[in-house]
Amino acid sequence: MNEKNLTDLLEKVRDHRMDLETAVSHLKRLPFEDLGFAKVDTHRAVRTGFPEVIFGQGKTVDQICKIAESLAARSENILATRCDRNVYDEMICRGMTCRYHEAARIIVVNPAETKPVGSVTVISAGTADMPVAEEAAVTAETLGNRVTRIYDAGVAGIHRLLEYATQLQRSRAIVVAAGMEGALPSVVGGLVACPVIAVPTSVGYGASFNGLAALLGMLNSCASGVSVVNIDNGFGAGFQASLINQLDRLTAGSES
Amino acid sequence: MNEKNLTDLLEKVRDHRMDLETAVSHLKRLPFEDLGFAKVDTHRAVRTGFPEVIFGQGKTVDQICKIAESLAARSENILATRCDRNVYDEMICRGMTCRYHEAARIIVVNPAETKPVGSVTVISAGTADMPVAEEAAVTAETLGNRVTRIYDAGVAGIHRLLEYATQLQRSRAIVVAAGMEGALPSVVGGLVACPVIAVPTSVGYGASFNGLAALLGMLNSCASGVSVVNIDNGFGAGFQASLINQLDRLTAGSES
Amino acid sequence: MNEKNLTDLLEKVRDHRMDLETAVSHLKRLPFEDLGFAKVDTHRAVRTGFPEVIFGQGKTVDQICKIAESLAARSENILATRCDRNVYDEMICRGMTCRYHEAARIIVVNPAETKPVGSVTVISAGTADMPVAEEAAVTAETLGNRVTRIYDAGVAGIHRLLEYATQLQRSRAIVVAAGMEGALPSVVGGLVACPVIAVPTSVGYGASFNGLAALLGMLNSCASGVSVVNIDNGFGAGFQASLINQLDRLTAGSES
Amino acid sequence: MNEKNLTDLLEKVRDHRMDLETAVSHLKRLPFEDLGFAKVDTHRAVRTGFPEVIFGQGKTVDQICKIAESLAARSENILATRCDRNVYDEMICRGMTCRYHEAARIIVVNPAETKPVGSVTVISAGTADMPVAEEAAVTAETLGNRVTRIYDAGVAGIHRLLEYATQLQRSRAIVVAAGMEGALPSVVGGLVACPVIAVPTSVGYGASFNGLAALLGMLNSCASGVSVVNIDNGFGAGFQASLINQLDRLTAGSES
Amino acid sequence: MNEKNLTDLLEKVRDHRMDLETAVSHLKRLPFEDLGFAKVDTHRAVRTGFPEVIFGQGKTVDQICKIAESLAARSENILATRCDRNVYDEMICRGMTCRYHEAARIIVVNPAETKPVGSVTVISAGTADMPVAEEAAVTAETLGNRVTRIYDAGVAGIHRLLEYATQLQRSRAIVVAAGMEGALPSVVGGLVACPVIAVPTSVGYGASFNGLAALLGMLNSCASGVSVVNIDNGFGAGFQASLINQLDRLTAGSES
Amino acid sequence: MNEKNLTDLLEKVRDHRMDLETAVSHLKRLPFEDLGFAKVDTHRAVRTGFPEVIFGQGKTVDQICKIAESLAARSENILATRCDRNVYDEMICRGMTCRYHEAARIIVVNPAETKPVGSVTVISAGTADMPVAEEAAVTAETLGNRVTRIYDAGVAGIHRLLEYATQLQRSRAIVVAAGMEGALPSVVGGLVACPVIAVPTSVGYGASFNGLAALLGMLNSCASGVSVVNIDNGFGAGFQASLINQLDRLTAGSES
Amino acid sequence: MNEKNLTDLLEKVRDHRMDLETAVSHLKRLPFEDLGFAKVDTHRAVRTGFPEVIFGQGKTVDQICKIAESLAARSENILATRCDRNVYDEMICRGMTCRYHEAARIIVVNPAETKPVGSVTVISAGTADMPVAEEAAVTAETLGNRVTRIYDAGVAGIHRLLEYATQLQRSRAIVVAAGMEGALPSVVGGLVACPVIAVPTSVGYGASFNGLAALLGMLNSCASGVSVVNIDNGFGAGFQASLINQLDRLTAGSES
Amino acid sequence: MNEKNLTDLLEKVRDHRMDLETAVSHLKRLPFEDLGFAKVDTHRAVRTGFPEVIFGQGKTVDQICKIAESLAARSENILATRCDRNVYDEMICRGMTCRYHEAARIIVVNPAETKPVGSVTVISAGTADMPVAEEAAVTAETLGNRVTRIYDAGVAGIHRLLEYATQLQRSRAIVVAAGMEGALPSVVGGLVACPVIAVPTSVGYGASFNGLAALLGMLNSCASGVSVVNIDNGFGAGFQASLINQLDRLTAGSES
């Protein structure tokens, strides 16, 4: 409800076209409606073109399917992350249109082609970091970004990374997934001028403490321009990379 | 050394205008020069317009001054972070041109006016988080961004934040500094569509464990679009916000 | 044994109606009986109307059933928490009267209707926090409180919470269960004037460290009036909410 | 702004006693004012009789004094916690009316007599826990509660505690401050039927890890009815004890 | 090899009853044999009457059986701790004489009756702590101590413990096993004058962090005379209690 | 109050030599008096000959002096631990009789000669562990034990320890203070048959984490017969060693 | 590409035997090729005689086999660590030549006899540490070192270790694997003059925290000459021991 | 005492040139003397040419001086680490010959020229890591190694490191000191074939947790050939690098 709507309402009251009770009823809901822009789940999706997201972990197959069906009625490219294949199988059983990205453990419900824009690069340090990197890559792709993958480019084989110098410099946002000591984002951050989103992974053993070592390493990165998301949070990294890559579309006209 | 320089050199060799020894000498340094884009300190600064940065903590006054003098010979708007006033006093003694931002503990050497662009918003949860927020804000300003400050807007007084709804929606990148439980970035992240850079601060006591509680809270944020930097790392947050806000300038033409 | 009983006993001794040996025997047990109010398991139950509680985790089905049978002989509404369905099945086999709350994993033995009093509200941040929230809600209900549930009202969708403003203000005690960053209790605590009992849940992954992030966040809450129980301790939160809601019944006449 | 105020305003508009512009101006602030119950700092104070609170730690003497002066214009019994004596001295210099509780490190600005109600008991395990216990006790007293102190009643001398059995049973809320292993709240919780608020203190050395041992001990309390606040957070414990003790005054009529 | 043996050997050399080569060969092993008292596995067992101990965890059934068979050739009352029933079954299959203590998960190979001496008391806080307490109790019994068990005597039901006051005072060493907040050893330590060995158990959930809370609580015990062993180390506690209880037998004559 | 006192009282009631009111008044305090053996501070001291102890850390000079004066009226050999020299100076000023052990930071008030009994050995790994070792040694000496010191006998110079083999074997209790990796108690525990009390010290740097490394090492000791006290808790170790060494005096006749 | 190659290329350009485009194409790859010595996987293997290594954990059987087949085409003695027997079975199925070291969980592909050189000693503290010790030993053997195993030589039985004094002194590098308190490397380090590589193992329970206790103990070792690798990282320890033992072969002539 | 000495002694006994008592007296000390090779402080120094080392931290100036004087009587190049300048001043006062390395905080007592051998390289990531790097470098130099320093060569400026490729490849042991995320050892380890000793430093802030982040990063290094010492332990790293570099001198003839 913007200022014009408010003035309209008051004019109606003044002109006796609306009784007091109705007006009060409208205005009482104003605090919540006027928060409107906070209604991420529905309003922001419409405004920004970003699809809905279902976090599958800790939900039953039935719960995921029901939420997906509800969202499917009005959206495309709904992401359901952290889903095993049996969730996908059940969705197919229920007649839903969806696509399963096994490595990323992501289901896209109502998949729709979008013309990918900009340039997001997703790098993984080792083979074992690939599931997290794929979660980031599929997320970014589904959100409409052009995505380039550079996998298995760890610090010990830095020359492999250097071969992609041109691609790195062309990127508008880079996601780096790495476990163990998590040093790769620092190296990448030293090579590029765009924002780097670091994702520590739980890959490792012993003193990796399930990703803690990588997390701390990334937070202490000596390279500027690196920020960090939760351990194994490929989705979060892909999502923020998408926000950055498509920033102009999201905020266009916002200052006019 | 770009491809054109390389061709020029080879032409000189072919045309006997450069002897082999000189050419070999140049080319031997090629691996390092051609890594060029990695030379953050010098090349990137020139290319991106981003000034040099001196991390003052753990350096003596003399060390900071010498590095600053060296950089001052060829750059403007050099940032020296984590500097007490006595560093500034010494610089003035040595005849350097600089400005001191006391709350941010930042010195800007060779300050130069730049026309601020875009929109970066810096939010602090409490009064005690202000030094970190200021470090972010001054960093972003010095890097050429238009910066808006919203301070003392903690979760317990969320209505104060809501008064800035328009400003939040207009932002291209938002830095949120918060200590204690660090809940503010989640709330902000739920309200906006641009990237949010969360900075945990060491403000608090007891089970805040010097910022650990805030750090973990931010990493576990239920809001998408939030990434995190090190505890009290206002500079890092301001720097990444600047990268995001000025992304087009930095990567312009990169895809043509 | 209260003062009157003591006087009675001494009168019997004085009047030669009880021999010394019998009196000494009674009095020797006095230290323990006179601690009486410490005999939580039996005396407090009678006095306060609060039923017995069996903590099922780490006990065998047989152990739980035997304790339940023993208590069932003299109490109603006995709570057995952290019980899987097979415990319930065995109780039914043994002919006990009981009711199973699957989501809460609670069995109520000798269930009896009580007229619910006051107002306890139980809020969960996400769907995955529901089992903990249900443990709190069923505990509070069984203890005789009127309970209102507000589920899936996380920080990112704060408007959903605001729709329940009237209910929140009417509550005499509020339980808030949240995992991940655990920010919800701070937000709720900033909205109401009654005590808030925060329950961190182990919901999350990576740097949630099985609920540690939520626990620290809640302990550092910037909102006054929030106290915290152990991770996943829905029972403890529901129990304390019940103590608060029914405080007058428990302490009535205590100051007269 | 409650419903009646809203109706009044609309009547004024309808009756042409207020022009549209003025009405819009008022209503535009409605979202925030109508969140009213969230405006802890001002509205809740008025409604509940609870005074303002200034958290002194991390603020300069000047900042504390200015906030205190601002609040002193309209409130009594303003609490300023974590304040050293020099803050008090400065307030006196500035002509403010205030009282200093040295052990509690609390200043009460505009102190006013209130008739204490109910019964809050504050227990400390050792002599060294007294500052935290006093912070709780002075907070509760200033908030209008009748407070009883039982200090130096640690687990090793449990008989001292037992001498206060009558007082414990008469309490409507009990705060227990303990460092080291933090076992006292469990013992107290086993003796009483009212809510117990446990405050771990940073008293101890070695494996107390600045209060962590006490904090974990209290969170794992085997006694029902115990909840926990942050390490050394005497204010928070005293505040919640006050909420519980005066619950009926705060929520009176809420269910009618 | 004691001084007398050494003199004998030298006399043989002097008297040409032993050639130099043989003497050198004996003396070369002297450093290790003369460390003799360090040969815990063999010498100490003989000297002190303490049987051998096999730590079963992390060993295969076959490994445990082979070590047991080897020791069984020369010892009685051999303890094999942390053994599941299938180890026992295999030993029976192999024709060994042994007894299985299921709750303690201890096998005693070559069980032999010994007249129990002194008085060791083993206390457990809760039912779930019983396996650890039993490991301590069976260890102490097998080592020849008279053992009294007081189980399920947690802090919340301290009166149950007090009923055993006479037994506690009669004890020469007390083992207290407790999980969760681990407060029981402090309470027991405050009641008795003999050494208390505290065993934290991994019983609990959430912020018990698998026994860490209990461990820290016990290390910070405010009662003097309490020392602590590893989490769940019932054997270690029972062993040290036995050392203390039988100290005079072990060191008899050592000061003469 | 023992059984005889109780019988006496009842006889007086029966014989009308005591009125009911007086009897009730006595008996009401019975629970606490009959806990008698729990009154560590007064009763146990008398019974066991162990002096009082004041833990000085966190107390003001004045507080320590007042407690000491109070105890000095009826006890000898009062230990005041963790006291700097200025506490001692103040005690002398106030005319108290006391002796200061500087290295141990212990004051003994009303020092009295006792004939030392048994054999307690205190070992320190390094020079820097000496203050903790001295706290243990002086504590044990003051409590009447014959104490032998073996200092600077770390694992890297194990031969120095071996020279004391006879002394080690003669000991009835051994205290081992060690920082850094805390390996010494394991080595000692493998050499002797008496109980070993391990004291981790905060000596070290980096990954010693203020004694955590030593603490964990000692808790995981592979040698049986080792138990552990808090980091730097020399007093606790000396106290328990004393309990063990003098066990027969303390529990004499307890089994008759 | 070394200096000579570079001169050759330039000569070809000068002599018109290579056109500019081809030369530029070669030189553009120079940065990466000239990093050559960084191409560990291929170049270093050839130069040092060290075989390739596949870290099997977290890879599928198929992935491991494919990498192994690829490497097998040009190398011998390829190590595949952390492989279960089913990986070996699959390799045999695919017709590869390989040998399985079950205890070490290592497959050697294309096993080839090498004459072992120098002297590497691998020590394990307990039976349960053997898998890690074997990983180190088999790694070192496969890399061409003469390896001596001393197993089950923990601190509590130090005399067993002393019997190997000659072997220890003869070693050029020693690997020590130990869990629990991890004290063995300190003892070994105090006995020898060669480098000691300590490997903490996850063997233990309770406060061993999956190897953390051993790790911290080793890092704090009071013996000089001890360095540490990750928990359970037998491969890393064996690899570095090999580097040290064969140092002269690797760096021969490097200083000439 | 070696075998020859032993035979000599026995011959003397056999030939009646030594009486039995004297022989027994010698042989009784044999266990300890024959452990001889364990007497690091004296014997190893003589054998290996390595000087004595005094760890100054936690010792008084007087203690350090006395130990130094004692050692100075028979050794050269005695290292005293972690010493402030005032220790040096006092040594000069006492007439000792010594040299102070301020940046390394090392005093060398009785400095003597040695011809440096081999090649040890010490690298530091940042300026603030220099004190630790210097401790390693001065240690290695004093122990007789040829040392090359490469300082301020962090990951973000990796090209600076690459300029030293020849030096790196020529090294026989490399020490890498790095704080913050500690990524540099991984990068160096990927470039060279000699052992790398990583030293985490406490340089950093926030989530560096005083060097924990760097420590974990280094332990999880994905590069083989890297081992780690304690945080800030420059001495330990320099010492082990020296052991490796001079391995042949130390173990020469050991296999013959």
Tab-separated table of C-alpha atoms in Angstrom, chain C:
chain	number	residue	atom	x	y	z
C	1	MET	CA	6.345	-34.462	58.248
C	2	ASN	CA	5.259	-31.001	59.162
C	3	GLU	CA	5.422	-29.168	62.466
C	4	LYS	CA	2.059	-30.466	63.529
C	5	ASN	CA	3.066	-34.089	62.974
C	6	LEU	CA	6.198	-33.423	64.962
C	7	THR	CA	4.249	-31.971	67.838
C	8	ASP	CA	1.861	-34.936	67.718
C	9	LEU	CA	4.749	-37.344	67.959
C	10	LEU	CA	6.290	-35.521	70.877
C	11	GLU	CA	2.918	-35.422	72.640
C	12	LYS	CA	2.665	-39.171	72.236
C	13	VAL	CA	6.086	-39.546	73.807
C	14	ARG	CA	5.230	-37.161	76.606
C	15	ASP	CA	1.969	-38.966	77.235
C	16	HIS	CA	3.670	-42.365	77.104
C	17	ARG	CA	1.578	-43.378	74.127
C	18	MET	CA	4.745	-44.060	72.092
C	19	ASP	CA	7.925	-45.649	73.406
C	20	LEU	CA	11.296	-44.024	72.924
C	21	GLU	CA	12.590	-46.583	70.438
C	22	THR	CA	9.699	-46.062	68.056
C	23	ALA	CA	10.050	-42.308	68.316
C	24	VAL	CA	13.774	-42.406	67.668
C	25	SER	CA	13.155	-44.654	64.678
C	26	HIS	CA	10.709	-42.118	63.239
C	27	LEU	CA	12.923	-39.163	63.991
C	28	LYS	CA	16.034	-40.749	62.544
C	29	ARG	CA	14.312	-40.724	59.172
C	30	LEU	CA	13.249	-37.153	59.780
C	31	PRO	CA	16.199	-35.499	58.071
C	32	PHE	CA	15.200	-37.151	54.859
C	33	GLU	CA	11.472	-36.965	55.281
C	34	ASP	CA	11.679	-33.414	56.508
C	35	LEU	CA	13.574	-32.601	53.377
C	36	GLY	CA	10.190	-33.675	52.115
C	37	PHE	CA	9.800	-30.737	49.755
C	38	ALA	CA	12.861	-32.104	48.004
C	39	LYS	CA	11.105	-35.343	47.186
C	40	VAL	CA	10.165	-34.025	43.812
C	41	ASP	CA	9.095	-37.332	42.434
C	42	THR	CA	6.336	-37.941	44.944
C	43	HIS	CA	5.543	-34.985	47.134
C	44	ARG	CA	5.699	-32.201	44.611
C	45	ALA	CA	3.488	-34.109	42.240
C	46	VAL	CA	0.778	-34.357	44.846
C	47	ARG	CA	1.088	-30.761	45.931
C	48	THR	CA	1.269	-29.075	42.561
C	49	GLY	CA	-0.809	-31.340	40.387
C	50	PHE	CA	2.153	-31.816	38.085
C	51	PRO	CA	2.431	-35.380	36.848
C	52	GLU	CA	5.481	-37.607	36.880
C	53	VAL	CA	7.954	-37.538	34.013
C	54	ILE	CA	10.008	-40.403	32.553
C	55	PHE	CA	12.954	-39.456	30.347
C	56	GLY	CA	12.914	-42.322	27.871
C	57	GLN	CA	16.205	-41.777	26.051
C	58	GLY	CA	18.883	-44.268	27.066
C	59	LYS	CA	16.414	-46.555	28.815
C	60	THR	CA	15.232	-49.922	27.481
C	61	VAL	CA	11.614	-50.484	26.579
C	62	ASP	CA	11.322	-52.756	29.571
C	63	GLN	CA	12.787	-50.186	31.959
C	64	ILE	CA	10.423	-47.489	30.719
C	65	CYS	CA	7.402	-49.768	31.003
C	66	LYS	CA	8.264	-50.844	34.532
C	67	ILE	CA	8.754	-47.285	35.764
C	68	ALA	CA	5.518	-46.295	34.035
C	69	GLU	CA	3.594	-49.143	35.622
C	70	SER	CA	4.927	-48.224	39.029
C	71	LEU	CA	3.909	-44.582	38.631
C	72	ALA	CA	0.596	-45.473	36.993
C	73	ALA	CA	-0.573	-47.014	40.211
C	74	ARG	CA	-0.913	-43.607	41.812
C	75	SER	CA	-0.768	-40.857	39.166
C	76	GLU	CA	-2.505	-39.598	36.052
C	77	ASN	CA	-1.031	-37.852	33.030
C	78	ILE	CA	2.413	-39.384	33.405
C	79	LEU	CA	4.744	-38.077	30.692
C	80	ALA	CA	7.224	-40.429	29.030
C	81	THR	CA	9.386	-38.343	26.685
C	82	ARG	CA	11.774	-39.390	23.892
C	83	CYS	CA	9.868	-42.614	23.291
C	84	ASP	CA	9.553	-44.340	19.958
C	85	ARG	CA	6.327	-45.983	18.921
C	86	ASN	CA	7.520	-49.427	19.961
C	87	VAL	CA	7.508	-48.299	23.595
C	88	TYR	CA	3.902	-47.311	23.163
C	89	ASP	CA	3.102	-50.629	21.491
C	90	GLU	CA	4.616	-52.526	24.389
C	91	MET	CA	2.662	-50.482	26.927
C	92	ILE	CA	-0.551	-51.298	25.088
C	93	CYS	CA	0.479	-54.960	25.111
C	94	ARG	CA	0.873	-54.777	28.851
C	95	GLY	CA	-2.607	-53.401	29.160
C	96	MET	CA	-1.686	-49.878	30.156
C	97	THR	CA	-3.883	-46.925	29.270
C	98	CYS	CA	-1.876	-44.459	27.288
C	99	ARG	CA	-1.868	-42.070	24.354
C	100	TYR	CA	0.992	-41.544	21.875
C	101	HIS	CA	1.943	-38.138	20.460
C	102	GLU	CA	4.041	-39.220	17.509
C	103	ALA	CA	5.496	-35.873	16.439
C	104	ALA	CA	6.475	-35.071	20.022
C	105	ARG	CA	7.615	-38.655	20.705
C	106	ILE	CA	5.727	-38.435	24.008
C	107	ILE	CA	3.539	-41.079	25.635
C	108	VAL	CA	0.990	-39.928	28.197
C	109	VAL	CA	0.135	-42.742	30.593
C	110	ASN	CA	-3.232	-42.646	32.361
C	111	PRO	CA	-4.313	-39.666	30.277
C	112	ALA	CA	-6.918	-37.545	32.044
C	113	GLU	CA	-8.781	-34.489	30.918
C	114	THR	CA	-7.869	-31.299	32.699
C	115	LYS	CA	-9.372	-27.909	32.071
C	116	PRO	CA	-6.568	-25.965	30.416
C	117	VAL	CA	-5.711	-22.673	32.072
C	118	GLY	CA	-3.856	-19.494	31.153
C	119	SER	CA	-2.060	-19.143	27.842
C	120	VAL	CA	1.186	-20.683	26.643
C	121	THR	CA	2.288	-20.071	23.056
C	122	VAL	CA	4.740	-22.384	21.296
C	123	ILE	CA	6.447	-21.024	18.186
C	124	SER	CA	8.730	-22.899	15.798
C	125	ALA	CA	10.976	-21.230	13.264
C	126	GLY	CA	10.891	-23.958	10.640
C	127	THR	CA	9.163	-27.171	9.740
C	128	ALA	CA	12.162	-29.160	10.903
C	129	ASP	CA	11.958	-27.639	14.386
C	130	MET	CA	8.460	-29.037	14.834
C	131	PRO	CA	9.363	-32.196	16.790
C	132	VAL	CA	11.028	-30.073	19.473
C	133	ALA	CA	8.183	-27.587	19.453
C	134	GLU	CA	5.679	-30.417	19.751
C	135	GLU	CA	7.575	-31.863	22.711
C	136	ALA	CA	7.152	-28.483	24.397
C	137	ALA	CA	3.515	-28.122	23.379
C	138	VAL	CA	2.404	-31.614	24.413
C	139	THR	CA	4.293	-31.253	27.688
C	140	ALA	CA	2.551	-27.989	28.445
C	141	GLU	CA	-0.854	-29.346	27.443
C	142	THR	CA	-0.475	-32.433	29.565
C	143	LEU	CA	0.501	-30.232	32.476
C	144	GLY	CA	-2.838	-28.446	32.158
C	145	ASN	CA	-2.013	-25.322	30.167
C	146	ARG	CA	-3.967	-23.823	27.282
C	147	VAL	CA	-1.475	-24.019	24.385
C	148	THR	CA	-1.418	-22.140	21.080
C	149	ARG	CA	0.919	-23.296	18.311
C	150	ILE	CA	2.490	-20.927	15.746
C	151	TYR	CA	4.703	-23.033	13.502
C	152	ASP	CA	7.027	-22.193	10.601
C	153	ALA	CA	7.308	-18.507	11.486
C	154	GLY	CA	11.003	-17.925	10.928
C	155	VAL	CA	12.812	-14.622	10.779
C	156	ALA	CA	12.810	-14.572	6.980
C	157	GLY	CA	9.018	-14.487	7.007
C	158	ILE	CA	8.497	-12.242	9.980
C	159	HIS	CA	5.179	-10.942	8.655
C	160	ARG	CA	3.649	-14.334	9.341
C	161	LEU	CA	4.580	-13.900	12.987
C	162	LEU	CA	3.168	-10.382	13.105
C	163	GLU	CA	-0.241	-11.671	12.115
C	164	TYR	CA	-0.332	-13.342	15.506
C	165	ALA	CA	0.373	-10.129	17.408
C	166	THR	CA	-2.775	-10.385	19.492
C	167	GLN	CA	-2.076	-13.967	20.469
C	168	LEU	CA	1.507	-13.121	21.392
C	169	GLN	CA	0.425	-10.262	23.622
C	170	ARG	CA	-2.148	-12.442	25.322
C	171	SER	CA	0.407	-15.146	26.229
C	172	ARG	CA	1.677	-15.595	29.770
C	173	ALA	CA	4.716	-17.577	28.599
C	174	ILE	CA	6.140	-18.217	25.131
C	175	VAL	CA	8.342	-21.076	23.988
C	176	VAL	CA	10.368	-20.436	20.821
C	177	ALA	CA	12.103	-23.377	19.141
C	178	ALA	CA	14.604	-22.527	16.423
C	179	GLY	CA	17.656	-24.086	14.839
C	180	MET	CA	20.273	-22.694	12.440
C	181	GLU	CA	21.087	-19.161	13.652
C	182	GLY	CA	18.388	-19.160	16.334
C	183	ALA	CA	17.420	-15.522	15.822
C	184	LEU	CA	13.669	-15.898	16.333
C	185	PRO	CA	13.610	-15.620	20.170
C	186	SER	CA	15.277	-12.206	19.944
C	187	VAL	CA	12.607	-10.987	17.559
C	188	VAL	CA	9.791	-12.437	19.664
C	189	GLY	CA	11.399	-11.111	22.855
C	190	GLY	CA	11.363	-7.632	21.351
C	191	LEU	CA	7.628	-7.865	20.694
C	192	VAL	CA	6.185	-9.109	23.978
C	193	ALA	CA	6.208	-8.392	27.698
C	194	CYS	CA	5.972	-11.978	28.993
C	195	PRO	CA	8.901	-14.365	29.591
C	196	VAL	CA	10.279	-16.129	26.515
C	197	ILE	CA	11.840	-19.584	26.854
C	198	ALA	CA	14.167	-20.228	23.917
C	199	VAL	CA	14.932	-23.778	22.785
C	200	PRO	CA	17.805	-24.155	20.352
C	201	THR	CA	17.307	-27.131	18.061
C	202	SER	CA	19.907	-29.284	16.382
C	203	VAL	CA	18.326	-28.473	13.016
C	204	GLY	CA	20.908	-27.239	10.528
C	205	TYR	CA	24.173	-28.400	9.028
C	206	GLY	CA	27.807	-27.348	8.770
C	207	ALA	CA	28.589	-24.485	11.094
C	208	SER	CA	25.389	-25.046	13.060
C	209	PHE	CA	27.476	-27.656	14.878
C	210	ASN	CA	24.381	-29.608	15.926
C	211	GLY	CA	22.681	-26.671	17.552
C	212	LEU	CA	25.670	-24.860	19.015
C	213	ALA	CA	25.150	-21.850	16.731
C	214	ALA	CA	21.518	-21.540	17.766
C	215	LEU	CA	22.393	-22.023	21.430
C	216	LEU	CA	25.035	-19.279	21.399
C	217	GLY	CA	22.776	-16.974	19.443
C	218	MET	CA	19.984	-17.340	21.981
C	219	LEU	CA	22.280	-16.880	24.978
C	220	ASN	CA	23.509	-13.635	23.421
C	221	SER	CA	20.033	-12.402	22.640
C	222	CYS	CA	19.873	-8.640	22.723
C	223	ALA	CA	16.254	-8.831	23.876
C	224	SER	CA	15.617	-8.840	27.620
C	225	GLY	CA	13.307	-11.472	29.019
C	226	VAL	CA	14.733	-14.415	27.100
C	227	SER	CA	16.200	-17.446	28.866
C	228	VAL	CA	17.429	-20.641	27.293
C	229	VAL	CA	17.256	-24.402	27.822
C	230	ASN	CA	19.379	-27.217	26.410
C	231	ILE	CA	19.489	-27.987	22.679
C	232	ASP	CA	16.344	-29.910	21.633
C	233	ASN	CA	14.994	-29.760	25.186
C	234	GLY	CA	11.371	-29.152	24.269
C	235	PHE	CA	10.232	-30.809	27.466
C	236	GLY	CA	12.248	-28.448	29.661
C	237	ALA	CA	10.879	-25.411	27.855
C	238	GLY	CA	7.286	-26.626	28.065
C	239	PHE	CA	7.759	-27.466	31.720
C	240	GLN	CA	9.111	-24.050	32.650
C	241	ALA	CA	6.447	-22.309	30.581
C	242	SER	CA	3.907	-24.284	32.593
C	243	LEU	CA	5.530	-23.258	35.885
C	244	ILE	CA	5.286	-19.620	34.850
C	245	ASN	CA	1.759	-19.834	33.479
C	246	GLN	CA	0.440	-21.546	36.585
C	247	LEU	CA	2.617	-19.709	39.076
C	248	ASP	CA	-0.264	-18.468	41.158
C	249	ARG	CA	-1.725	-21.921	41.657
C	250	LEU	CA	1.641	-23.231	42.752
C	251	THR	CA	2.548	-20.513	45.170
C	252	ALA	CA	-0.906	-19.385	46.255
C	253	GLY	CA	-1.049	-18.558	49.928
C	254	SER	CA	2.697	-18.908	50.191
C	255	GLU	CA	3.092	-15.430	51.553
C	256	SER	CA	0.069	-15.317	53.794
